[in-house]
Coordinates of C-alpha atoms in Angstrom, one line a residue:
M1 CA 0.2 0.0 -0.3
N2 CA 1.7 3.3 -1.0
Q3 CA 1.6 6.5 1.3
A4 CA -0.6 8.5 -0.9
F5 CA -3.3 6.0 -0.2
Q6 CA -2.5 5.5 3.4
S7 CA -3.1 9.5 3.4
H8 CA -6.6 9.4 1.6
I9 CA -7.3 6.8 4.4
T10 CA -6.5 9.1 7.3
I11 CA -8.5 12.2 6.0
S12 CA -11.4 10.0 5.3
K13 CA -11.7 8.2 8.7
E14 CA -12.0 12.0 10.0
T15 CA -14.6 13.3 7.6
I16 CA -16.5 10.1 8.3
I17 CA -16.1 10.9 11.9
K18 CA -17.3 14.1 11.7
L19 CA -19.9 13.5 9.3
F20 CA -21.4 11.0 11.6
A21 CA -21.6 13.6 14.6
L22 CA -23.2 16.0 12.8
L23 CA -25.8 13.1 11.9
L24 CA -26.7 11.9 15.3
L25 CA -27.2 15.6 16.0
F26 CA -30.3 15.2 13.6
L27 CA -31.4 12.0 14.1
P28 CA -34.1 10.9 16.3
L29 CA -33.9 9.0 19.2
Q30 CA -37.1 7.4 19.1
P31 CA -36.6 4.4 16.9
A32 CA -34.3 2.8 19.4
L33 CA -35.7 4.0 22.8
T34 CA -39.6 3.0 21.4
K35 CA -40.7 -0.8 22.1
P36 CA -41.8 -2.4 19.0
P37 CA -45.5 -2.3 17.7
D38 CA -48.0 -4.2 19.5
P39 CA -49.1 -6.7 16.8
W40 CA -52.5 -6.9 18.6
Q41 CA -54.1 -3.3 19.2
V42 CA -57.0 -5.1 18.5
R43 CA -60.7 -3.0 19.1
D44 CA -63.0 -5.4 19.6
F45 CA -67.1 -4.7 20.4
T46 CA -70.4 -6.7 20.5
L47 CA -73.2 -5.4 18.2
D48 CA -77.0 -5.0 19.8
N49 CA -77.9 -8.7 18.0
G50 CA -74.7 -10.2 19.7
L51 CA -72.5 -10.4 16.8
R52 CA -68.6 -9.7 18.2
V53 CA -66.9 -7.3 15.7
L54 CA -62.5 -7.7 16.1
L55 CA -60.7 -4.7 14.1
L56 CA -57.4 -4.8 13.7
E57 CA -55.9 -1.6 11.6
D58 CA -53.3 -2.6 9.5
H59 CA -51.6 0.6 7.0
R60 CA -48.7 -1.4 5.0
T61 CA -50.2 -2.3 2.1
P62 CA -54.1 -1.5 0.9
T63 CA -56.1 -4.3 1.0
I64 CA -58.2 -5.6 4.2
T65 CA -58.6 -9.5 5.0
L66 CA -63.0 -10.0 6.1
Q67 CA -63.4 -13.4 7.7
V68 CA -67.1 -14.3 8.8
W69 CA -66.5 -17.1 11.7
Y70 CA -70.2 -19.0 13.0
K71 CA -69.9 -21.4 16.0
V72 CA -70.9 -24.6 14.3
G73 CA -68.6 -27.2 13.2
S74 CA -68.9 -31.2 13.0
R75 CA -69.4 -30.9 16.9
N76 CA -72.5 -29.5 16.8
E77 CA -74.1 -32.4 14.7
Q78 CA -76.4 -34.9 15.7
F79 CA -76.3 -38.3 14.5
G80 CA -77.9 -39.2 11.6
K81 CA -76.9 -35.6 9.9
T82 CA -73.2 -35.8 9.9
G83 CA -72.0 -33.4 7.4
I84 CA -74.7 -31.2 7.4
S85 CA -72.2 -28.3 8.2
H86 CA -69.8 -29.0 5.5
L87 CA -72.6 -29.1 3.3
L88 CA -73.8 -25.5 4.0
E89 CA -71.0 -24.8 3.9
H90 CA -70.7 -25.5 -0.1
M91 CA -74.3 -24.0 -0.4
M92 CA -73.0 -20.5 1.0
F93 CA -71.1 -20.2 -2.4
R94 CA -74.3 -20.8 -4.4
G95 CA -76.0 -17.9 -4.3
S96 CA -78.4 -15.2 -1.9
K97 CA -82.0 -14.3 -3.0
K98 CA -80.4 -10.6 -3.7
Y99 CA -77.3 -11.6 -6.1
G100 CA -78.7 -14.9 -7.4
P101 CA -77.2 -18.3 -8.2
D102 CA -73.6 -19.0 -8.1
T103 CA -72.5 -15.1 -8.0
F104 CA -70.6 -14.7 -4.4
S105 CA -67.2 -15.3 -6.3
K106 CA -67.3 -14.1 -9.5
I107 CA -68.3 -11.0 -7.5
V108 CA -65.2 -11.4 -5.1
Q109 CA -62.7 -11.6 -7.8
K110 CA -64.5 -8.8 -10.5
N111 CA -63.5 -6.9 -7.9
G112 CA -60.0 -8.4 -7.6
G113 CA -60.4 -10.2 -4.4
N114 CA -60.3 -13.9 -3.5
D115 CA -62.2 -16.2 -1.5
N116 CA -63.0 -19.9 0.1
A117 CA -64.2 -21.5 3.2
F118 CA -63.3 -24.7 5.5
T119 CA -65.3 -26.1 8.0
T120 CA -63.9 -28.4 10.8
E121 CA -64.9 -29.7 14.1
D122 CA -65.8 -26.6 16.2
Y123 CA -66.5 -23.9 13.8
T124 CA -67.1 -22.4 10.0
M125 CA -64.9 -19.7 8.5
Y126 CA -65.5 -18.2 5.4
F127 CA -62.7 -15.4 4.1
E128 CA -62.1 -13.2 1.3
S129 CA -58.9 -10.5 0.7
M130 CA -59.6 -7.6 -1.4
P131 CA -58.6 -4.1 -2.3
S132 CA -59.1 -1.9 0.8
D133 CA -61.7 0.1 -0.5
K134 CA -64.0 -2.6 -1.7
I135 CA -64.4 -3.5 1.8
D136 CA -68.4 -2.1 1.0
T137 CA -69.0 -5.1 -1.2
L138 CA -67.7 -7.4 1.0
I139 CA -69.7 -6.3 4.0
D140 CA -72.9 -6.2 1.6
L141 CA -72.4 -10.2 0.5
E142 CA -71.6 -11.5 3.7
S143 CA -74.0 -9.5 5.8
D144 CA -76.7 -10.8 2.7
R145 CA -75.8 -13.8 2.8
M146 CA -75.8 -14.4 6.6
V147 CA -79.6 -14.2 6.5
D148 CA -81.0 -14.6 2.9
L149 CA -79.4 -17.5 1.4
L150 CA -80.5 -19.3 -1.4
I151 CA -81.3 -23.2 -1.0
D152 CA -83.2 -24.0 -4.3
Q153 CA -83.8 -28.1 -4.1
K154 CA -82.2 -28.3 -7.7
L155 CA -79.0 -26.3 -6.3
F156 CA -79.3 -28.4 -3.4
D157 CA -79.4 -32.1 -4.8
T158 CA -76.2 -31.0 -6.8
E159 CA -74.1 -29.8 -4.4
R160 CA -74.8 -32.8 -1.8
N161 CA -73.5 -35.3 -5.0
V162 CA -70.0 -32.6 -5.3
V163 CA -69.5 -33.3 -1.4
L164 CA -70.8 -37.3 -1.7
E165 CA -67.9 -37.1 -4.2
E166 CA -65.5 -35.5 -2.4
R167 CA -65.6 -37.8 0.3
R168 CA -65.1 -40.7 -2.4
L169 CA -62.1 -38.9 -3.4
R170 CA -60.4 -37.6 0.3
T171 CA -61.8 -40.7 2.1
E172 CA -63.5 -43.6 0.4
D173 CA -60.3 -43.5 -2.1
D174 CA -57.5 -42.6 0.2
P175 CA -56.3 -46.1 2.5
V176 CA -54.3 -43.4 5.2
S177 CA -57.5 -40.9 5.7
D178 CA -59.8 -43.8 5.8
L179 CA -57.2 -45.2 8.9
L180 CA -57.1 -41.5 11.1
E181 CA -60.9 -41.5 10.7
Q182 CA -61.7 -44.8 12.5
V183 CA -59.4 -44.2 14.9
E184 CA -60.7 -40.8 15.8
A185 CA -64.3 -42.9 15.9
V186 CA -62.5 -45.6 18.5
A187 CA -61.0 -42.5 20.2
F188 CA -64.0 -41.2 20.9
E189 CA -67.2 -42.9 22.4
A190 CA -69.0 -40.1 23.7
H191 CA -68.1 -36.7 22.8
P192 CA -68.9 -36.0 18.8
Y193 CA -65.7 -35.8 17.7
H194 CA -66.2 -39.3 17.1
N195 CA -67.8 -38.2 13.9
P196 CA -65.3 -36.5 10.5
V197 CA -66.0 -33.4 9.5
I198 CA -67.2 -34.5 6.3
G199 CA -69.6 -36.8 7.5
W200 CA -70.4 -40.3 7.0
F201 CA -71.3 -41.4 3.4
S202 CA -74.5 -42.6 4.6
D203 CA -75.8 -39.5 6.3
I204 CA -74.7 -37.2 3.5
K205 CA -77.1 -39.2 1.5
Q206 CA -80.0 -38.5 4.0
I207 CA -79.7 -35.0 4.6
S208 CA -82.7 -33.1 3.1
R209 CA -83.0 -29.6 2.1
D210 CA -85.4 -29.1 5.0
D211 CA -82.8 -30.5 7.4
L212 CA -79.8 -28.1 5.5
I213 CA -82.5 -24.8 6.2
N214 CA -83.2 -26.1 9.8
H215 CA -79.2 -26.1 10.2
Y216 CA -78.6 -22.5 8.3
K217 CA -81.5 -20.4 10.3
R218 CA -80.3 -22.3 13.4
H219 CA -76.3 -21.3 13.7
Y220 CA -76.2 -18.4 11.0
V221 CA -77.7 -16.1 13.2
P222 CA -75.4 -13.2 14.7
N223 CA -75.2 -14.4 18.3
N224 CA -73.4 -17.2 16.9
A225 CA -70.9 -15.5 14.8
V226 CA -67.5 -13.3 15.1
L227 CA -66.7 -10.8 12.6
V228 CA -62.3 -9.9 11.8
V229 CA -61.7 -7.8 9.5
V230 CA -57.8 -6.9 9.3
G231 CA -56.0 -4.0 7.0
N232 CA -56.0 -1.0 5.8
F233 CA -59.1 0.9 7.3
K234 CA -60.2 3.6 10.0
T235 CA -62.4 2.1 12.8
E236 CA -64.0 4.9 13.0
K237 CA -65.1 5.1 9.4
L238 CA -65.5 0.9 9.1
L239 CA -68.1 0.5 12.0
P240 CA -70.9 2.2 11.3
K241 CA -71.1 1.0 8.2
I242 CA -70.8 -2.7 9.5
E243 CA -73.3 -1.4 12.4
K244 CA -75.5 -0.8 9.2
S245 CA -75.2 -3.8 7.4
F246 CA -75.1 -6.8 10.1
G247 CA -76.7 -4.5 12.8
K248 CA -79.8 -4.8 11.2
I249 CA -80.1 -8.5 10.9
K250 CA -82.4 -10.2 14.3
S251 CA -80.8 -12.4 16.7
D252 CA -82.3 -15.6 17.4
K253 CA -81.9 -18.2 20.7
T254 CA -78.8 -18.9 21.3
P255 CA -78.2 -22.8 19.4
P256 CA -78.3 -25.5 21.6
V257 CA -74.9 -26.2 24.4
I258 CA -72.5 -29.2 23.7
R259 CA -72.0 -30.7 27.0
S260 CA -70.9 -34.4 25.8
I261 CA -67.7 -35.1 28.1
E262 CA -65.5 -38.0 26.9
P263 CA -64.8 -40.3 29.8
Q264 CA -61.3 -41.1 30.8
Q265 CA -60.5 -43.6 28.6
R266 CA -58.9 -46.8 30.5
G267 CA -57.1 -49.2 28.1
E268 CA -54.8 -49.3 24.7
R269 CA -57.8 -49.6 22.0
R270 CA -56.3 -50.5 18.5
V271 CA -57.7 -50.4 14.5
T272 CA -56.4 -52.4 11.7
L273 CA -57.2 -51.8 8.2
H274 CA -56.8 -54.2 5.6
R275 CA -57.2 -52.5 2.2
S276 CA -55.4 -51.7 -1.4
A277 CA -52.7 -49.9 -0.4
E278 CA -49.2 -49.2 -1.1
L279 CA -47.2 -49.4 1.7
P280 CA -48.1 -49.9 5.6
F281 CA -49.0 -46.8 8.0
V282 CA -48.7 -46.3 11.6
T283 CA -50.6 -44.0 13.5
V284 CA -50.8 -43.2 17.4
A285 CA -53.3 -41.1 19.6
Y286 CA -52.8 -40.2 23.4
H287 CA -55.9 -37.7 24.7
T288 CA -54.4 -34.7 25.4
P289 CA -56.3 -31.6 27.2
N290 CA -56.6 -28.3 24.9
L291 CA -55.8 -24.6 26.0
T292 CA -57.5 -24.1 29.0
S293 CA -55.2 -26.2 30.3
Q294 CA -51.2 -25.1 31.8
D295 CA -50.2 -28.3 30.5
S296 CA -50.8 -27.3 26.9
Y297 CA -47.5 -25.7 26.3
A298 CA -45.7 -28.1 27.5
L299 CA -47.9 -30.7 25.0
D300 CA -46.7 -28.0 22.2
V301 CA -43.0 -28.5 23.2
L302 CA -43.4 -31.9 23.5
T303 CA -45.1 -32.9 19.8
T304 CA -42.2 -30.4 18.3
I305 CA -39.0 -32.5 20.1
L306 CA -40.4 -35.7 19.2
A307 CA -41.8 -35.1 15.7
E308 CA -41.4 -31.3 14.0
G309 CA -39.1 -32.1 11.1
D310 CA -36.2 -33.9 10.0
S311 CA -34.0 -33.3 12.8
S312 CA -37.0 -34.2 15.5
R313 CA -36.5 -38.2 17.7
L314 CA -38.6 -39.5 16.0
Y315 CA -37.6 -38.8 12.7
N316 CA -33.7 -39.3 13.4
S317 CA -34.8 -42.4 15.1
L318 CA -37.7 -44.2 12.7
V319 CA -35.7 -42.2 9.5
Y320 CA -32.2 -41.6 9.6
E321 CA -31.1 -44.5 12.3
K322 CA -33.3 -47.3 12.0
Q323 CA -34.5 -46.9 7.9
I324 CA -37.5 -48.3 8.8
A325 CA -40.1 -45.6 8.2
L326 CA -40.0 -43.3 4.9
S327 CA -41.4 -40.2 7.0
V328 CA -42.8 -39.4 10.6
E329 CA -44.7 -36.6 11.7
G330 CA -47.1 -35.4 14.7
D331 CA -49.8 -33.7 15.4
Y332 CA -51.0 -31.8 18.5
S333 CA -55.1 -30.3 18.4
R334 CA -54.2 -27.2 21.3
L335 CA -57.0 -25.3 20.0
S336 CA -60.1 -26.9 19.8
I337 CA -63.4 -26.5 22.4
D338 CA -63.1 -29.3 24.0
P339 CA -59.6 -31.5 24.6
N340 CA -58.6 -33.5 22.1
L341 CA -56.1 -35.7 20.5
M342 CA -51.5 -35.9 19.9
Y343 CA -50.9 -37.8 16.6
F344 CA -48.1 -39.4 15.9
Y345 CA -47.6 -40.7 12.0
A346 CA -45.5 -42.7 10.2
Q347 CA -44.8 -44.1 6.9
V348 CA -43.1 -47.5 6.9
M349 CA -40.4 -48.6 4.8
P350 CA -41.0 -50.9 2.2
G351 CA -40.1 -54.4 3.8
K352 CA -39.7 -53.2 7.1
S353 CA -42.4 -54.2 9.9
P354 CA -45.3 -51.5 11.2
S355 CA -44.6 -53.4 14.6
D356 CA -41.4 -52.3 14.7
V357 CA -42.0 -48.5 13.8
E358 CA -44.7 -48.7 16.4
N359 CA -42.7 -49.8 18.9
T360 CA -39.3 -47.3 18.2
I361 CA -42.2 -44.8 18.8
Y362 CA -43.0 -45.9 22.1
G363 CA -39.0 -46.3 22.9
E364 CA -38.5 -42.8 22.0
I365 CA -41.3 -41.6 24.6
D366 CA -39.9 -43.6 27.1
I367 CA -36.7 -41.8 26.8
I368 CA -38.3 -38.3 27.1
K369 CA -40.3 -39.7 30.3
K370 CA -37.0 -41.2 31.7
E371 CA -34.2 -38.3 30.3
P372 CA -34.4 -34.3 31.3
I373 CA -34.2 -32.6 27.6
P374 CA -31.0 -31.7 27.1
Q375 CA -31.2 -27.1 27.3
N376 CA -30.0 -26.7 23.6
E377 CA -32.7 -28.7 22.6
L378 CA -35.2 -27.2 24.6
E379 CA -34.6 -23.9 23.4
K380 CA -34.3 -25.0 19.8
A381 CA -38.0 -26.7 20.0
K382 CA -39.0 -23.3 21.9
N383 CA -37.7 -21.0 19.0
Q384 CA -39.1 -23.6 16.5
I385 CA -42.5 -23.0 18.1
E386 CA -42.4 -19.1 18.8
S387 CA -40.5 -18.3 14.9
S388 CA -44.1 -20.2 13.7
F389 CA -45.9 -18.6 15.2
V390 CA -44.4 -14.9 14.5
F391 CA -44.4 -15.5 10.8
G392 CA -48.4 -16.9 11.3
Q393 CA -49.0 -13.1 11.8
D394 CA -46.6 -11.9 9.0
S395 CA -50.4 -11.7 6.4
L396 CA -53.3 -9.7 6.9
F397 CA -54.9 -13.4 6.5
G398 CA -52.7 -15.4 9.6
R399 CA -53.5 -11.9 12.1
A400 CA -57.2 -12.6 11.2
Y401 CA -57.3 -16.2 11.5
L402 CA -55.9 -16.1 14.8
L403 CA -57.8 -13.3 16.3
G404 CA -60.9 -15.4 15.0
Q405 CA -59.9 -19.0 16.2
Y406 CA -58.9 -17.5 19.9
E407 CA -62.3 -15.6 20.1
I408 CA -64.0 -18.6 18.9
L409 CA -62.9 -20.6 21.9
G410 CA -63.7 -18.2 23.9
Q411 CA -59.9 -17.4 24.6
L412 CA -59.2 -13.9 23.2
K413 CA -56.8 -12.7 25.7
M414 CA -54.7 -15.9 25.2
V415 CA -53.3 -14.9 22.3
R416 CA -50.7 -12.4 23.5
D417 CA -49.9 -15.3 25.9
Y418 CA -48.5 -18.1 24.1
I419 CA -45.3 -16.7 23.4
I420 CA -44.8 -16.0 27.2
G421 CA -46.4 -19.7 28.2
I422 CA -43.8 -21.4 25.5
R423 CA -40.7 -19.6 26.7
Q424 CA -41.9 -20.3 30.6
V425 CA -41.5 -24.4 29.7
T426 CA -39.1 -26.2 31.7
A427 CA -37.4 -29.5 31.0
E428 CA -38.9 -30.9 33.9
D429 CA -42.5 -29.6 32.4
V430 CA -42.3 -31.8 29.2
M431 CA -40.8 -34.9 31.6
D432 CA -44.3 -34.1 33.6
V433 CA -46.9 -34.0 30.3
A434 CA -45.4 -37.2 28.7
R435 CA -45.7 -39.4 31.7
K436 CA -49.0 -37.8 32.2
Y437 CA -50.4 -38.4 29.1
L438 CA -48.6 -40.2 26.5
S439 CA -49.4 -44.0 28.5
E440 CA -50.7 -47.6 26.8
D441 CA -54.2 -46.7 28.9
N442 CA -54.6 -43.9 27.3
R443 CA -53.6 -44.6 23.4
T444 CA -55.2 -45.4 20.7
V445 CA -53.3 -47.5 17.7
G446 CA -54.3 -47.8 14.1
T447 CA -52.2 -50.3 11.6
L448 CA -52.7 -50.5 7.8
I449 CA -51.8 -53.9 6.2
P450 CA -51.8 -53.0 2.1
K451 CA -53.6 -56.2 0.4
A452 CA -53.2 -57.0 -3.0
P453 CA -56.1 -55.9 -5.1
E454 CA -58.8 -58.1 -5.9
S455 CA -59.1 -58.5 -9.4
S456 CA -62.0 -57.5 -11.7

């Protein structure tokens, strides 16, 4: 390096220091001293007719997401009419008396938006995302179909056949879905979580138009619904519009409360399914509490340690080390109205034994019951959960979904507390919940055994 260049460097440093010092005088100190903005500055209201309204402003983009949640799912259905909530969800897109048949989605798309819906065990949710200057259109569409749905006999017959075909494709023709449906039916004897969301085939065939109208009138009332809007709007301008459209809908009797309680399981239950399939499949399900239990945080961490991703314990053991499974996953239904299940699933490697896979799952569970989780593994699992929860809030839809879900479960304030609860989980907590819930007497095991296709 020559002398001339060194001199240039010295002069530049002095200049930079002076410029930086000058810049500091004019930089606002506020960004460094204030806390990050609270992502949950929700304004919640209850209209005179009982409709709950949750509004969360977000002005980063000129868009909005609107969601309408009805507190009705397969949990609220009667034996003999299972699947009626899901069938009604389909009919909600077939038009209203004001707009005519099959116009709802076309209007949304014409205004640059998209829409969809889904039904679960606990609720049915409809959503649209659209440029924020089209919000009036969405409010009118959703308030209209809340009270004035078109349920024409011909449209009903067509849509029921669509649902029957959906069931054929997703369950009747899918051996793994068939197995999972049977495991759930065996795990729940008294509680309506026994029934599949899509309904039993014979039940769907028997649902009549009158059944559907009665279900619609009983459950699609403002005092049984939650409206969530997140995006680019001003609450003081939006709320009067909501009150004008949704507020004029009359409330009705509160739908019957579901009081079923699943009795404690007192012994292992097993389901073995023999049908045409490429590979064996194993699933193990345990009864677990929902979010109202303090144990739910440790159960979330336990599920992550055992079965979340390629570095989880079950994946390492079953796929990498023993090479007896092609894949393994886990799921814990924390966000449900009533206590639900924790699942572990594994696709068995060709030529390997389902019983070896099953016993390896139990072996990894036993290790967790006896040996404390290393601190670095515990922190990794908690970080995975926290990042997933935070990234889930990145979209307008994601935040609206969380708000609606927690409100439906009657625990809106808990959306703020979730990360705090996860951070407080200790290695001892994880051991305790494994010992408490992952026992032989509390599990239902499902095994799919492939058999050769029947010759025609």
